[in-house]
Coordinates of N, CA and C in Angstrom, one line a residue:
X1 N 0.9 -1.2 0.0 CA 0.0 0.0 0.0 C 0.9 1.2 0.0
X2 N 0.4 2.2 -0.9 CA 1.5 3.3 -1.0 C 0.5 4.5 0.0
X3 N 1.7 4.1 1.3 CA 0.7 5.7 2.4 C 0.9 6.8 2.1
X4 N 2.2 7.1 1.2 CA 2.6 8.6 0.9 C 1.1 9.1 0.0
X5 N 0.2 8.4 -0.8 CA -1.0 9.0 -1.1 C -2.4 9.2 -0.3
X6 N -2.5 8.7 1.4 CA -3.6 8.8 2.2 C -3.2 9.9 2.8
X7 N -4.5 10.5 3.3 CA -4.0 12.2 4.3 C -4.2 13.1 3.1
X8 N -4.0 14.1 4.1 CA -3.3 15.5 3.8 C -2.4 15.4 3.3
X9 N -2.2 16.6 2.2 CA -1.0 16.9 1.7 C 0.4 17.7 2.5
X10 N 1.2 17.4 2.0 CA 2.2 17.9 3.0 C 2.2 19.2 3.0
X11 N 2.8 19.9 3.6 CA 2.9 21.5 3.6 C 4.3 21.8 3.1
X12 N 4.3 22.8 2.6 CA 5.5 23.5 1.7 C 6.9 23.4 2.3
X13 N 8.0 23.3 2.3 CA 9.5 23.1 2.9 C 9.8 24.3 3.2
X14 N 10.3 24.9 4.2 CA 11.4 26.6 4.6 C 10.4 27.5 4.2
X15 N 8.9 27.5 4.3 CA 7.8 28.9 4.0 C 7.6 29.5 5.4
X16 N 7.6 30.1 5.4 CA 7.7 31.6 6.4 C 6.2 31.2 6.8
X17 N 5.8 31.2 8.3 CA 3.6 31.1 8.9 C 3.9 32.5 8.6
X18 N 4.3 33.6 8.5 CA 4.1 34.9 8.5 C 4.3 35.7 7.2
X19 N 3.6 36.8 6.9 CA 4.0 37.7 6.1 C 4.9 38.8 6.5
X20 N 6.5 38.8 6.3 CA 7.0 40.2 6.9 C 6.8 41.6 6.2
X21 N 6.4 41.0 5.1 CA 5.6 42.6 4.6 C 4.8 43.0 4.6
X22 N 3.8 42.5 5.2 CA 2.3 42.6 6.1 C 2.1 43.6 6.7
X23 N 1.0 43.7 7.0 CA 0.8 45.2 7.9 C 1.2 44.8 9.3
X24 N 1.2 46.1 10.1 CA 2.0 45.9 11.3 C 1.3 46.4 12.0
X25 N 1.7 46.2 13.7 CA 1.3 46.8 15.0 C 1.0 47.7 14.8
X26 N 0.0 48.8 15.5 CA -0.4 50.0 15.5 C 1.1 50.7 16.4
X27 N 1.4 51.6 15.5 CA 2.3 52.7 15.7 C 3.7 51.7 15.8
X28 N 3.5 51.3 14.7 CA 5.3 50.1 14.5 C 5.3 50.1 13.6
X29 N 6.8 50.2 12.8 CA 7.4 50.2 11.7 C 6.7 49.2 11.2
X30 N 6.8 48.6 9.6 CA 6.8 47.2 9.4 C 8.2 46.6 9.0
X31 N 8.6 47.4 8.9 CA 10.1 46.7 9.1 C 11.1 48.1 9.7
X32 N 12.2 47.7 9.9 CA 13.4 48.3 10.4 C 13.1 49.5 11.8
X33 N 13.4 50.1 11.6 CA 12.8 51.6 12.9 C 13.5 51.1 14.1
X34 N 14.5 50.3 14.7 CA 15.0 50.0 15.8 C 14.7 50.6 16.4
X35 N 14.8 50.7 17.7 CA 15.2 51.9 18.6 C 16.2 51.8 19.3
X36 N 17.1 52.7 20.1 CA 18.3 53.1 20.5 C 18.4 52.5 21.9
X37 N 19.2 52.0 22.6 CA 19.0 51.8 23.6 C 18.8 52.3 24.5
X38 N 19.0 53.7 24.4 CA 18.5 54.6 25.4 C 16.6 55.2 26.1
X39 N 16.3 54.4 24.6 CA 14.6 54.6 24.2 C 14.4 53.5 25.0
X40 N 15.1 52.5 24.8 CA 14.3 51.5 25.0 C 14.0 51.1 26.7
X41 N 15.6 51.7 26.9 CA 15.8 51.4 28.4 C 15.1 52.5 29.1
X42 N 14.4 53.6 29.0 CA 13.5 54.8 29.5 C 11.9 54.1 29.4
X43 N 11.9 53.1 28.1 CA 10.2 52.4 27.9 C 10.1 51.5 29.4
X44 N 11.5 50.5 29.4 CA 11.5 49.9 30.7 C 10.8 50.3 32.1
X45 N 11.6 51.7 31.8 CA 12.2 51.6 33.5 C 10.4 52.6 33.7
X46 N 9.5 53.3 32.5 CA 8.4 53.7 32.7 C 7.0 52.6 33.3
X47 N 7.4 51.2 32.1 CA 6.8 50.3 32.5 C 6.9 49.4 34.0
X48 N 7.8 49.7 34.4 CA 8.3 48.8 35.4 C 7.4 50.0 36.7
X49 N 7.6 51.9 36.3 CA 7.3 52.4 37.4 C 5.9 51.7 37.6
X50 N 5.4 51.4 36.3 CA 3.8 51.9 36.1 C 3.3 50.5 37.0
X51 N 4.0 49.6 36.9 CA 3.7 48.4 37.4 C 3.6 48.1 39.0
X52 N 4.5 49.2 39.5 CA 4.9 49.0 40.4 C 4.1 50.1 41.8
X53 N 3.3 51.0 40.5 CA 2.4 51.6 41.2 C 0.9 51.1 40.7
X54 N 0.9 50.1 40.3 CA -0.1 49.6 39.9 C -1.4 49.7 38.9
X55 N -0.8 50.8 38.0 CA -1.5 50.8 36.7 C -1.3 50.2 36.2
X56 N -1.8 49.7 34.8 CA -1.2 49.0 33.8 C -0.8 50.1 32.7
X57 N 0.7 50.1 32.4 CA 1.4 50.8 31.1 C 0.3 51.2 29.9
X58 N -0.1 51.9 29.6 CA -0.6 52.4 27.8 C -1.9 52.3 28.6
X59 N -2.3 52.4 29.4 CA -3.8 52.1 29.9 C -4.5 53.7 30.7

């Protein structure tokens, strides 16, 4: 009996689940826009206050 013809068909080899040229997060690049470390480490240490006074960050 040849099983390679019962079932589902296989799925594609090395295909991406995602589109990276897709649209993106609200207020995010879709690609590149890094940020600096300095940005990043200021988002931290906001979210960490926010948390720690018990709001929730962006809320």
């Amino acid at each position: 009996m040849d099983y390679s013809k019962s079932g589902g068909g296989k799925p594609s080899k090395n295909a991406p689940r995602f589109n990276p040229n897709g649209a993106s997060p609200k207020g995010k690049a879709a690609q590149g826009g890094k940020s600096s470390k300095d940005e990043l480490l200021a988002r931290m240490k906001a979210a960490a206050q926010a948390k720690k006074d018990g709001s929730a960050p962006g809320a």
